[in-house]
Short mmCIF file of C-alpha atoms in Angstrom, two decimals:
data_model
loop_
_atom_site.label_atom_id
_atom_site.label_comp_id
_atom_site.label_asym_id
_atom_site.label_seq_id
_atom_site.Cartn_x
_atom_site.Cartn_y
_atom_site.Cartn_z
CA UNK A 1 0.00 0.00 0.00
CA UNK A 2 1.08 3.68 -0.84
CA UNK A 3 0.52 5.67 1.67
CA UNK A 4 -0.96 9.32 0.91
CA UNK A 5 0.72 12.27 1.01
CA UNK A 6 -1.62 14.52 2.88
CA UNK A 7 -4.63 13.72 5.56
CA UNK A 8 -7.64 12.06 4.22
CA UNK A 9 -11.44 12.70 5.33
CA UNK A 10 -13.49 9.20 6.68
CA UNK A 11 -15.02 8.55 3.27
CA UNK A 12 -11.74 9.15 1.31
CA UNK A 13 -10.01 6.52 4.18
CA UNK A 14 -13.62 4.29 3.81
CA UNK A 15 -13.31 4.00 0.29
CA UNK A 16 -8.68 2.80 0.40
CA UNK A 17 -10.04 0.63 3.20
CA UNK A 18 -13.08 -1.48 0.64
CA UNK A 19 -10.65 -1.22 -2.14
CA UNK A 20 -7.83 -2.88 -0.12
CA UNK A 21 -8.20 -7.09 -0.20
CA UNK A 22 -8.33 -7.84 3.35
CA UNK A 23 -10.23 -5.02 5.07
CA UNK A 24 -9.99 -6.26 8.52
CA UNK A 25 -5.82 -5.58 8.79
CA UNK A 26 -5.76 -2.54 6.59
CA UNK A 27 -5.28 0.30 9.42
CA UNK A 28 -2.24 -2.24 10.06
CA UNK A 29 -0.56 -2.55 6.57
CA UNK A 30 -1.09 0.96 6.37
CA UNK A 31 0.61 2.07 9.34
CA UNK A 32 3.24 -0.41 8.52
CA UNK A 33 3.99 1.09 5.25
CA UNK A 34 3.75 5.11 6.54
CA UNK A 35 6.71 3.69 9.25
CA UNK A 36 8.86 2.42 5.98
CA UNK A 37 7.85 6.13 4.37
CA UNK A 38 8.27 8.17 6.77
CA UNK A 39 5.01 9.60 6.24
CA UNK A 40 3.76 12.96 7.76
CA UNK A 41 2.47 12.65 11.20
CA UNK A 42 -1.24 14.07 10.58
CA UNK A 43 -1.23 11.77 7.46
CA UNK A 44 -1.47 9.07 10.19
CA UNK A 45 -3.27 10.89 12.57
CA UNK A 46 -6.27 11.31 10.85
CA UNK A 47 -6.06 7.78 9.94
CA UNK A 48 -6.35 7.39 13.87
CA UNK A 49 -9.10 10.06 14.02
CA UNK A 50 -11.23 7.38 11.25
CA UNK A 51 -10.76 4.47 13.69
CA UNK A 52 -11.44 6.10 16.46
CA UNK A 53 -14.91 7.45 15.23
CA UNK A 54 -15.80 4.82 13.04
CA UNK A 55 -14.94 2.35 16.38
CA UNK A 56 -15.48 4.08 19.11
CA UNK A 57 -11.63 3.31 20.14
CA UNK A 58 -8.06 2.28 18.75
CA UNK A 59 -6.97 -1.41 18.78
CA UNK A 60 -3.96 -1.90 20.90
CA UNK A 61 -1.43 -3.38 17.86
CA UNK A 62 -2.47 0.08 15.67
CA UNK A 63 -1.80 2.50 18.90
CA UNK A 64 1.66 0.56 19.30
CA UNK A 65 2.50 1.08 15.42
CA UNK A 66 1.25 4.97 15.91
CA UNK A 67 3.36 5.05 18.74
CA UNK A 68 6.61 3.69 16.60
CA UNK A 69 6.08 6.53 13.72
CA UNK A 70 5.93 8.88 16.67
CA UNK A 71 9.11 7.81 18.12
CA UNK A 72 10.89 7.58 14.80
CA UNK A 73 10.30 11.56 14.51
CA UNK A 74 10.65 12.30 17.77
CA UNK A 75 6.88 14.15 18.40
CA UNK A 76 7.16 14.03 21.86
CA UNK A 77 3.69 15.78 22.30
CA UNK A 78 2.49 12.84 20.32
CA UNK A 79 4.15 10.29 22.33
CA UNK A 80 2.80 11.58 25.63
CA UNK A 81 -1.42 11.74 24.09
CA UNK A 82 -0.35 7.78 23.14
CA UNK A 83 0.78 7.13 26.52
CA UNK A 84 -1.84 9.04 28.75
CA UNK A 85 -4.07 7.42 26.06
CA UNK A 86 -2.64 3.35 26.53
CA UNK A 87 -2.37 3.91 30.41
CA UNK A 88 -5.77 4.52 30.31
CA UNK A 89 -6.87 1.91 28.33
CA UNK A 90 -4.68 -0.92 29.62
CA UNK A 91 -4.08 -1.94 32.94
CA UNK A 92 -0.41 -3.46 31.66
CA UNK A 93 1.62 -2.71 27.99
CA UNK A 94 4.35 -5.34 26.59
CA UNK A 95 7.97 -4.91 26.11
CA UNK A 96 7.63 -3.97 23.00
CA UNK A 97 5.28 -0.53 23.89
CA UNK A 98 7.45 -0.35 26.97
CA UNK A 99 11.01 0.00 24.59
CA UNK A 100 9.10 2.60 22.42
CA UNK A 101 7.53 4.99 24.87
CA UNK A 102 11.45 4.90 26.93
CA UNK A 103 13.32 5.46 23.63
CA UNK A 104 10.81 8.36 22.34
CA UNK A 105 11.04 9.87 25.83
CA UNK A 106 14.47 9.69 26.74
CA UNK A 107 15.67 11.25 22.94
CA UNK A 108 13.75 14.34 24.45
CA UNK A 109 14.07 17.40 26.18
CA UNK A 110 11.32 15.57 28.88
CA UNK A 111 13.81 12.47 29.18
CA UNK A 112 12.92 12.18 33.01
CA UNK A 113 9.53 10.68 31.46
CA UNK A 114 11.71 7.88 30.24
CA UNK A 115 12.47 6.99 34.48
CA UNK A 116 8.62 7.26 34.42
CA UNK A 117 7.62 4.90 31.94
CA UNK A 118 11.06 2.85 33.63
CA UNK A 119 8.98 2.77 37.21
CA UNK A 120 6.33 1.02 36.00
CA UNK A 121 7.53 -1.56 34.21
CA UNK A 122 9.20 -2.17 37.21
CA UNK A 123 6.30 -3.18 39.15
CA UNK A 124 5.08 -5.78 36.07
CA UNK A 125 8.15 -7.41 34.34
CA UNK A 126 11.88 -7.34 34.76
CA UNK A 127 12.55 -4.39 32.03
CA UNK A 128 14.44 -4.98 28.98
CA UNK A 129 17.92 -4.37 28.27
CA UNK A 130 16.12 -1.44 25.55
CA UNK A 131 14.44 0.27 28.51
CA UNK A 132 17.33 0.68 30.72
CA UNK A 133 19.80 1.45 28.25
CA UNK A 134 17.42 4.65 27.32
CA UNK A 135 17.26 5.97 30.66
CA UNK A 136 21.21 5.29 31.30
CA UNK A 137 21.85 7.21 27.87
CA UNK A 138 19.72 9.95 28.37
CA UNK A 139 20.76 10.49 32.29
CA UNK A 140 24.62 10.45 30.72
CA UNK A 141 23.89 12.82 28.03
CA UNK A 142 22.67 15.40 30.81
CA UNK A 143 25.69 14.59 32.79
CA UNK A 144 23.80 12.79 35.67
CA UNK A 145 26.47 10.11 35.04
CA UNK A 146 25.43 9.03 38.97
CA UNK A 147 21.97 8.65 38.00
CA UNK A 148 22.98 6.20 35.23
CA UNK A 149 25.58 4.27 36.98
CA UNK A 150 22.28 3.54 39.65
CA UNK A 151 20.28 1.96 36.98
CA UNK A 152 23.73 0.18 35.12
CA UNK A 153 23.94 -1.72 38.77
CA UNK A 154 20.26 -2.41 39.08
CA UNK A 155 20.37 -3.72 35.50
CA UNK A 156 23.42 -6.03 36.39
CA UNK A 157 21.88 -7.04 39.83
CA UNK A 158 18.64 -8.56 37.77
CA UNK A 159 20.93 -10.28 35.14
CA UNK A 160 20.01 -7.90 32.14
CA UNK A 161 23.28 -8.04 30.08
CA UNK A 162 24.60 -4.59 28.90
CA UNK A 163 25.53 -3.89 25.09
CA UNK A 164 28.95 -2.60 24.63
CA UNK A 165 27.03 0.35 23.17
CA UNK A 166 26.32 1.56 26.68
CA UNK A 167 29.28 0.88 28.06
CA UNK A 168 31.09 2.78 25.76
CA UNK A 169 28.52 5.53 26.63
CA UNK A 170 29.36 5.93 30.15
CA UNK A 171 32.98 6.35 28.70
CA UNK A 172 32.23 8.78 26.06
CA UNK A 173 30.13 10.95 28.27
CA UNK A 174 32.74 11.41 31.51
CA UNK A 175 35.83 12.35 29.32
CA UNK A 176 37.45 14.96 31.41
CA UNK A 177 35.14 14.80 33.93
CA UNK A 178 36.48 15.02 37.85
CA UNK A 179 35.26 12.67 40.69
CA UNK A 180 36.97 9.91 42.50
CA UNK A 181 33.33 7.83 42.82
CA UNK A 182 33.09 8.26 38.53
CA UNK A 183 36.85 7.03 38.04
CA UNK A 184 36.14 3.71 40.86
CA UNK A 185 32.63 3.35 38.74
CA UNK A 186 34.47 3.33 35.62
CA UNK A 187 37.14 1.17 36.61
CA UNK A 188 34.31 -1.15 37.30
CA UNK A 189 33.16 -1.30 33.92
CA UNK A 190 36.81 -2.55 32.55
CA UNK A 191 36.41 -5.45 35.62
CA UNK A 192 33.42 -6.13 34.27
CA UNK A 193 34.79 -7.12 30.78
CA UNK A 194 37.21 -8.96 32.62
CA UNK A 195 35.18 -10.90 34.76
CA UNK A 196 33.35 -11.95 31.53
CA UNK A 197 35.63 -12.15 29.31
CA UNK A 198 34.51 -9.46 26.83
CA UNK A 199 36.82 -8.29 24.10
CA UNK A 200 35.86 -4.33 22.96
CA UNK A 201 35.96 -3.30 19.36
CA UNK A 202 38.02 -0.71 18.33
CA UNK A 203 36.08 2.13 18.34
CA UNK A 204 35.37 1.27 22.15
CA UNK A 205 38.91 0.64 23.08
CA UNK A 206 39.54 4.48 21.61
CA UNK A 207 36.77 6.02 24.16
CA UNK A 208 38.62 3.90 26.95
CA UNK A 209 42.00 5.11 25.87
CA UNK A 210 40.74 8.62 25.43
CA UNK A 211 38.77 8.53 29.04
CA UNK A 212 41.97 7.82 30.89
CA UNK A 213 44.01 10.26 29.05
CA UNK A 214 41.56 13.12 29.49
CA UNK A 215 41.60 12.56 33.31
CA UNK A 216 42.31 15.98 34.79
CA UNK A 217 45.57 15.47 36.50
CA UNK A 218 45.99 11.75 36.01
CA UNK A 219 48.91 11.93 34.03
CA UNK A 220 47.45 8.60 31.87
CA UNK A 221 48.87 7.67 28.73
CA UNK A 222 47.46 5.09 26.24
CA UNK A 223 49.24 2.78 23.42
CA UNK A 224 48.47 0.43 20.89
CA UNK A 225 50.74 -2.96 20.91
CA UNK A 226 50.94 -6.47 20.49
CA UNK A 227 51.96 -8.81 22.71
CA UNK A 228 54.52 -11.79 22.11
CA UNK A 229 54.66 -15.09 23.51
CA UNK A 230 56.29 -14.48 26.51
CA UNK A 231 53.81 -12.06 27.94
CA UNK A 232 55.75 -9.25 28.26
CA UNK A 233 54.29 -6.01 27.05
CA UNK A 234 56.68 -4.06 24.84
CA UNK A 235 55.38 -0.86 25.75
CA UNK A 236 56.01 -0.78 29.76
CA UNK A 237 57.59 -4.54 30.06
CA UNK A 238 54.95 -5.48 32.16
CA UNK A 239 54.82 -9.15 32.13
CA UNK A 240 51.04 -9.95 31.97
CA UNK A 241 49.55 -12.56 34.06
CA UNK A 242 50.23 -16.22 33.63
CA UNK A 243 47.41 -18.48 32.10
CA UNK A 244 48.06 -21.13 34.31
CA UNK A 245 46.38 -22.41 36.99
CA UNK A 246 48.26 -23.36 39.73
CA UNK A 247 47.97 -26.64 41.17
CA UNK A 248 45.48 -25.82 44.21
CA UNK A 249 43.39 -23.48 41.84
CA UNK A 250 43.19 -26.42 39.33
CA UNK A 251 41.97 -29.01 41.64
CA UNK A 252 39.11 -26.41 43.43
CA UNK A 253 37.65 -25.95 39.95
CA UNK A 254 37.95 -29.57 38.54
CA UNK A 255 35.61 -30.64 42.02
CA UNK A 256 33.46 -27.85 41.62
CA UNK A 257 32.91 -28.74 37.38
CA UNK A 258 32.75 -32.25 38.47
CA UNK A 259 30.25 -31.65 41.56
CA UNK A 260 28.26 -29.02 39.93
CA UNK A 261 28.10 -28.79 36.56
CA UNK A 262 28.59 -32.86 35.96
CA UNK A 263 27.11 -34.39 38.60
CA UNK A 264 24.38 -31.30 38.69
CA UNK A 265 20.65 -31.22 37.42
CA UNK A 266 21.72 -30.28 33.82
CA UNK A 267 23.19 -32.77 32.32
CA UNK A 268 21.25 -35.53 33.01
CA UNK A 269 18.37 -33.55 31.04
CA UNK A 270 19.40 -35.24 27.71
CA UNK A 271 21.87 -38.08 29.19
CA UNK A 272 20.66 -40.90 30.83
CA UNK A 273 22.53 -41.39 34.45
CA UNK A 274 23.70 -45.24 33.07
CA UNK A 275 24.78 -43.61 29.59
CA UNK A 276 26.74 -41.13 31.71
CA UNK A 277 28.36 -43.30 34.17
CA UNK A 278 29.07 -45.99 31.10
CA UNK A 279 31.13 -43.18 29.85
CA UNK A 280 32.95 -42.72 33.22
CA UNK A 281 34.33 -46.70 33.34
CA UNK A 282 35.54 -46.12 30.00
CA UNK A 283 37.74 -42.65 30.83
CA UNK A 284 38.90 -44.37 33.90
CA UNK A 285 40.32 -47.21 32.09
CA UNK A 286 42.43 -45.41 29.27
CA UNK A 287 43.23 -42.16 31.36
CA UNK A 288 45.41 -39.67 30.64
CA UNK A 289 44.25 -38.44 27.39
CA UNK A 290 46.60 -35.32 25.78
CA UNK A 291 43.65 -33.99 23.86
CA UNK A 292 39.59 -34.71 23.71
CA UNK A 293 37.60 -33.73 20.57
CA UNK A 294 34.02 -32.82 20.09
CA UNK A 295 33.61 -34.89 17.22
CA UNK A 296 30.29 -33.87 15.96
CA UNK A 297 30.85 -30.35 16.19
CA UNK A 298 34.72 -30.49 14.30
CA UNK A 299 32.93 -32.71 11.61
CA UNK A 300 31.13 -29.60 10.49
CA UNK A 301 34.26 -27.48 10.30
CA UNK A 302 34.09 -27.30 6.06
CA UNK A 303 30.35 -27.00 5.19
CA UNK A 304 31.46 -28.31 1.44
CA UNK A 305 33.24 -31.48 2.64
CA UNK A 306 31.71 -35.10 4.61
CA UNK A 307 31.49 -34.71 7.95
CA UNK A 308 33.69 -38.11 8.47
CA UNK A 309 36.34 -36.86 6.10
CA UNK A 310 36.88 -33.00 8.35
CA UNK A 311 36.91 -35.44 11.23
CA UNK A 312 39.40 -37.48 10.00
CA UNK A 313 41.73 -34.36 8.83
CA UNK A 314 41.08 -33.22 12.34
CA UNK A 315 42.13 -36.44 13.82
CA UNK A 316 45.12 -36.70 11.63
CA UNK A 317 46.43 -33.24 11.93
CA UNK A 318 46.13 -33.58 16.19
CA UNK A 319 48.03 -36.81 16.62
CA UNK A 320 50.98 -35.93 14.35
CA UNK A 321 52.78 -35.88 17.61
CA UNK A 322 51.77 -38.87 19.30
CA UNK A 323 49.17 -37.02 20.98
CA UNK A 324 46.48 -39.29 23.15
CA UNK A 325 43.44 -38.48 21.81
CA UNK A 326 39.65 -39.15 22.80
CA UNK A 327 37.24 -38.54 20.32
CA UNK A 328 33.09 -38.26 21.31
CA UNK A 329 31.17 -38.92 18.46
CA UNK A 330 27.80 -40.10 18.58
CA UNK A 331 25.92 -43.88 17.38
CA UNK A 332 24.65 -42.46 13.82
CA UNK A 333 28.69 -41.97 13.11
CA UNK A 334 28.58 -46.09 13.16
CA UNK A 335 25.92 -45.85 10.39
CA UNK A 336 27.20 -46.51 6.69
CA UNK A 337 25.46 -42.99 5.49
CA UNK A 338 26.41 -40.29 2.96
CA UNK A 339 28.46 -38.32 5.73
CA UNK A 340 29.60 -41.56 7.76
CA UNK A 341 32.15 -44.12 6.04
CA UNK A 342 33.12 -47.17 7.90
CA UNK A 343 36.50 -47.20 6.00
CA UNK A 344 37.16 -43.81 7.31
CA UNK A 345 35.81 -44.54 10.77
CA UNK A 346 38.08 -47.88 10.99
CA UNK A 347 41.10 -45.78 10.12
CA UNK A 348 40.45 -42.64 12.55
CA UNK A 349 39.84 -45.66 15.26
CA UNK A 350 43.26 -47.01 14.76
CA UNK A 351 44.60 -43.17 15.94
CA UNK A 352 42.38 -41.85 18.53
CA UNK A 353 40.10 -43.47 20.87
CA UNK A 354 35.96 -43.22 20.44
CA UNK A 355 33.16 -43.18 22.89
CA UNK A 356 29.82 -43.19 20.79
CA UNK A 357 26.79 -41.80 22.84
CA UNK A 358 23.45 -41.58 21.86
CA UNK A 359 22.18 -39.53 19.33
CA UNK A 360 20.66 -36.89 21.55
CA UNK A 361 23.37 -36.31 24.57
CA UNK A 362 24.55 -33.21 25.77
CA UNK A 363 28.47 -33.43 24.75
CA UNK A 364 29.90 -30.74 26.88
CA UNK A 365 29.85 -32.39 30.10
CA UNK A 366 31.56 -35.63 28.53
CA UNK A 367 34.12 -32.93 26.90
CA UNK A 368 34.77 -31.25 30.39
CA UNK A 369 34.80 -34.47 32.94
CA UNK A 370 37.69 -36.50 30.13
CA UNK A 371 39.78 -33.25 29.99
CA UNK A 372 40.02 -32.56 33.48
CA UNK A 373 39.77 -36.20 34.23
CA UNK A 374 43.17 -36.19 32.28
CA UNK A 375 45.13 -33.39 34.17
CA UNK A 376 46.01 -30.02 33.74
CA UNK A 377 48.36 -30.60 30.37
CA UNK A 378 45.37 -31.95 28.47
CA UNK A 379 43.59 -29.52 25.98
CA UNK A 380 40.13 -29.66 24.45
CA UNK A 381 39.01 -28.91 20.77
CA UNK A 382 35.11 -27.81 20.33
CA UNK A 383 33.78 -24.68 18.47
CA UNK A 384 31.40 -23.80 21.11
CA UNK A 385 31.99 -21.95 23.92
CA UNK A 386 30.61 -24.06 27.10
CA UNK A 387 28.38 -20.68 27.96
CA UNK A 388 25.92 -22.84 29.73
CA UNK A 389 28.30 -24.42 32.10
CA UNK A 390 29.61 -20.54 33.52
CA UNK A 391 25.92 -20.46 34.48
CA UNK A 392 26.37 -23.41 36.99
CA UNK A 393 28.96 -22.08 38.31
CA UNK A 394 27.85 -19.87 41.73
CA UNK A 395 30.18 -17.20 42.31
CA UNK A 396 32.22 -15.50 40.34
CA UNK A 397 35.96 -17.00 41.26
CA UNK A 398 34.99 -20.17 40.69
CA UNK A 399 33.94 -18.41 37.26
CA UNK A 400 37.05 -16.59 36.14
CA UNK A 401 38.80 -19.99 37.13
CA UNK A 402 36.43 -21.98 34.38
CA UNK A 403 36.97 -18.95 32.18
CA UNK A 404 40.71 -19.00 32.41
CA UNK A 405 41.69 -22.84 32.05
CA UNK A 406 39.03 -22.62 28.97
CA UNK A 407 41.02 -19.68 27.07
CA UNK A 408 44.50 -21.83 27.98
CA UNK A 409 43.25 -25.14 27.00
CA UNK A 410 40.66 -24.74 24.08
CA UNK A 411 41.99 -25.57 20.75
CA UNK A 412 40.60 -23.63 18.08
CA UNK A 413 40.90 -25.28 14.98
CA UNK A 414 40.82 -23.24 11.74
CA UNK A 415 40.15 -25.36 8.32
CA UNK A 416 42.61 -23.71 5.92
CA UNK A 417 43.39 -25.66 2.66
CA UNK A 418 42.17 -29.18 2.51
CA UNK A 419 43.60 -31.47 4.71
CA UNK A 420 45.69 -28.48 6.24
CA UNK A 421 44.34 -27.20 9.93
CA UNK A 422 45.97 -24.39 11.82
CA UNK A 423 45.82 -24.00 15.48
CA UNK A 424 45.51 -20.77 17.75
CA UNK A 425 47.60 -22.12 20.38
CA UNK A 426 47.25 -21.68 23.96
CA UNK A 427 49.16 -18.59 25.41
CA UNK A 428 51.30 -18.72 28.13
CA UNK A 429 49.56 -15.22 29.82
CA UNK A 430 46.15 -14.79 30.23
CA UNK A 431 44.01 -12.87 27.39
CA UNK A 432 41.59 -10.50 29.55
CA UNK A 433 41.55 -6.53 31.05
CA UNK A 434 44.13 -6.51 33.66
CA UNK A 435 45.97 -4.02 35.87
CA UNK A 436 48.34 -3.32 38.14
CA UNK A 437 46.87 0.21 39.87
CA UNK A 438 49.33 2.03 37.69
CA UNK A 439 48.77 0.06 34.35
CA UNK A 440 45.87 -1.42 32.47
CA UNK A 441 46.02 -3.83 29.44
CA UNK A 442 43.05 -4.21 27.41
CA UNK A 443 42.93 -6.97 24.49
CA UNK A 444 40.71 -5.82 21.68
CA UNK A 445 38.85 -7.37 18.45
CA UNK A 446 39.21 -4.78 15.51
CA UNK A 447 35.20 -5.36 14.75
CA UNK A 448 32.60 -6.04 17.30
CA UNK A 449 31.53 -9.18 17.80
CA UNK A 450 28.06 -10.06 19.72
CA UNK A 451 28.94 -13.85 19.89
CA UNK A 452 30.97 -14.57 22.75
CA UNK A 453 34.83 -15.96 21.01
CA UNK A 454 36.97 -17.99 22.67
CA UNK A 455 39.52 -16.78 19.53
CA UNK A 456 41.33 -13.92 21.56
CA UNK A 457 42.83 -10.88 20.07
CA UNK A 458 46.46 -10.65 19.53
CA UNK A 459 46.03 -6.49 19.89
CA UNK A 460 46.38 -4.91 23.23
CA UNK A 461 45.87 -1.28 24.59
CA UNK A 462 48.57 -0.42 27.04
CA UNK A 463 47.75 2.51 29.35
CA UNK A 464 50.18 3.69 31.61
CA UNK A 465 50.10 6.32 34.39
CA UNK A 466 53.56 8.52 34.25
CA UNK A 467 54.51 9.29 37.89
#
């Protein structure tokens, strides 16, 4: 549907309406299309006026697609008639009108509407991550950085995950700004990315960078580096933190995996007990592996190729050096299909050892008991990320533990030519934000990434504070 270009009168609207082939959603295809247009505001207002009199009142779905041409052009006199108008109406709104009215509001001179709107939601749902990040924007663009750090905590104490978009905000909007409780909050933030292991993007890393160096008095300077093998950091010769565990912090997390995440309610969701404990007997018996594969998941490693023959490339590339290896693979591997051959099965089973489960279990746990099972040398090989297991995991040392034996003992494998793999390999320091007081090393990703990566970044920000 074309929108027009100026309002219509009720017969004019009457008349598009009979014309149109299914009557009964034309106010919505309408609206629809004057959001992709852009259309004039009383172009869709006196569609509203139609309904309204022709009705005797507004659906809720057309109100909520009013509302969203509204916010688009920022008519805040607009947005506030749709508001009194829905509160009125409807005892509670969804997300969805919840996002809209805090986005329209807080893009507006009356952005304290936005903490409003943010109240009530309150006392009906959890709000969105939309919701708070309007109010924390708009209370940081009118410098009530205090204000906004109150609802960034509230939003981390009910498990509402921040984008790096405002996170960045906070440190766009205090450049140059004095205050001992701003610098601790701030310093909280680049914690925060370390406690879960976030990598920024560039453009991030630059407001960090310029934050610290437009601290009045702080005598901060940042640089751009990479960081060799050894850990140390050219720039300051800092040697960053080792990416070992040490002996006593290995064994505390390899109970707690074992105890919580293993022997816990999850996995047993999609793996029978006896399946499990079958699997058990057979790690006990051929213990210490060197290196356990996800089989399933490295079988889809070239989209173009069988799944048995990446396997077997996998397989052959990772015990070129005698390497132990356990491979999980699952009962439809045994199968002669078009992705399973029992030629290429018999010959991968002559280098690594297999335990087939059933079709539907839940690898990770078998991944995580066999490696740690095997000792703190042994290294794992999976594309995933394990994000469900940090989840099991109660506090948040326990946490950076799991975090910090994954990013020194996951094997990302990278298909290159055929039959040719290349390995990240583990470093020897840890990849996450760490300081010292007077330094702070931040790994970054050139592009943001909203998938959690075990890949880390080889480029580092060095920041330094000259006494």
């Amino acid at each position: 549907v074309q929108p027009p270009e100026k309002p219509l009168q009720a017969e004019e609207w009457n008349k598009l309406r009979e014309d149109f082939q299914s009557p009964e959603v034309f106010e919505e295809v309408m609206l629809n299309s004057m959001i992709r247009c852009n259309s004039p505001i009383d172009v869709a207002k006196s569609l509203l006026t139609h309904v309204a009199k022709r009705d005797g009142d507004i659906a809720y779905n057309v109100l909520v697609k009013y509302l969203t041409l509204c916010v688009q052009q920022g008519q805040v006199s607009e947005i506030h008639d749709v508001y009194d108008i829905m509160k009125g109406r409807f005892r509670i709104l969804e997300s969805g009108a919840y996002n809209l009215l805090t986005k329209g509001f807080s893009n507006s001179n009356q952005w304290r509407m936005a903490l409003t709107v943010l109240e009530e939601v309150k006392k009906v749902m959890i709000p969105s991550r939309t919701c708070y990040e309007s109010c924390i924007k708009a209370a940081s663009r009118h410098q009530e950085m205090k204000l906004g750090f109150e609802l960034y905590n509230e939003m981390l104490a009910k498990d509402v995950v921040p984008t790096l978009d405002v996170l960045q905000s906070f440190f766009d909007f205090s450049r140059g700004v004095k205050g001992a409780e701003l610098q601790k909050e701030l310093f909280g933030i680049l914690l925060y990315l370390r406690e879960n292991q976030i990598y920024p993007h560039r453009t991030f890393m630059r407001s960090i960078k310029l934050w610290f160096e437009s601290l009045p008095g702080g005598n901060w300077r940042g640089r751009l580096t990479k960081i060799k093998d050894g850990g140390q950091c050219p720039v300051c010769n800092h040697q960053l933190e080792d990416s070992n565990l040490t002996e006593e912090e290995y064994s505390n997390l390899s109970e707690r995996i074992i105890r919580d995440v293993i022997h816990g309610t999850d996995t047993f969701r999609k793996t029978s007990p006896k399946e499990f404990e079958a699997f058990q007997t057979f790690v006990e018996s051929r213990l210490p592996f060197d290196i356990v594969i996800d089989g399933l998941n490295v079988s889809h490693i070239k989209s173009r190729k069988m799944q048995c023959e990446n396997l077997f490339d996998a397989v052959n590339y990772l015990a070129k050096d005698n390497a132990r290896l356990l491979v999980l693979g699952r009962k439809h591997m045994l199968m002669n299909t078009s992705n399973w051959k029992p030629e290429t099965m018999k010959k991968m089973q002559n280098k690594a050892d297999f335990f087939f489960a059933e079709n539907i279990s839940e690898d990770d746990a078998f991944l995580l008991y066999a490696t740690l099972r095997s000792g703190k040398h042994c290294r794992f090989v999976t594309r995933d990320f394990l994000r469900d297991h940090k989840a099991c995991l109660s506090d948040s040392l326990t946490r950076h533990l799991f975090r910090k034996w994954q990013r020194g003992h996951q094997i990302a494998l990278k298909k290159c030519f055929p039959s040719v793999f290349s390995q990240q390999p583990a470093f020897r320091y840890d990849c996450v934000v760490q300081t010292t007081g007077d330094t702070w090393h931040i790994p970054y990703k050139d592009v943001f990434e909203e998938k959690y990566s075990y890949r880390v970044p080889g480029k580092w920000l060095c920041i330094q504070q000259k006494s």
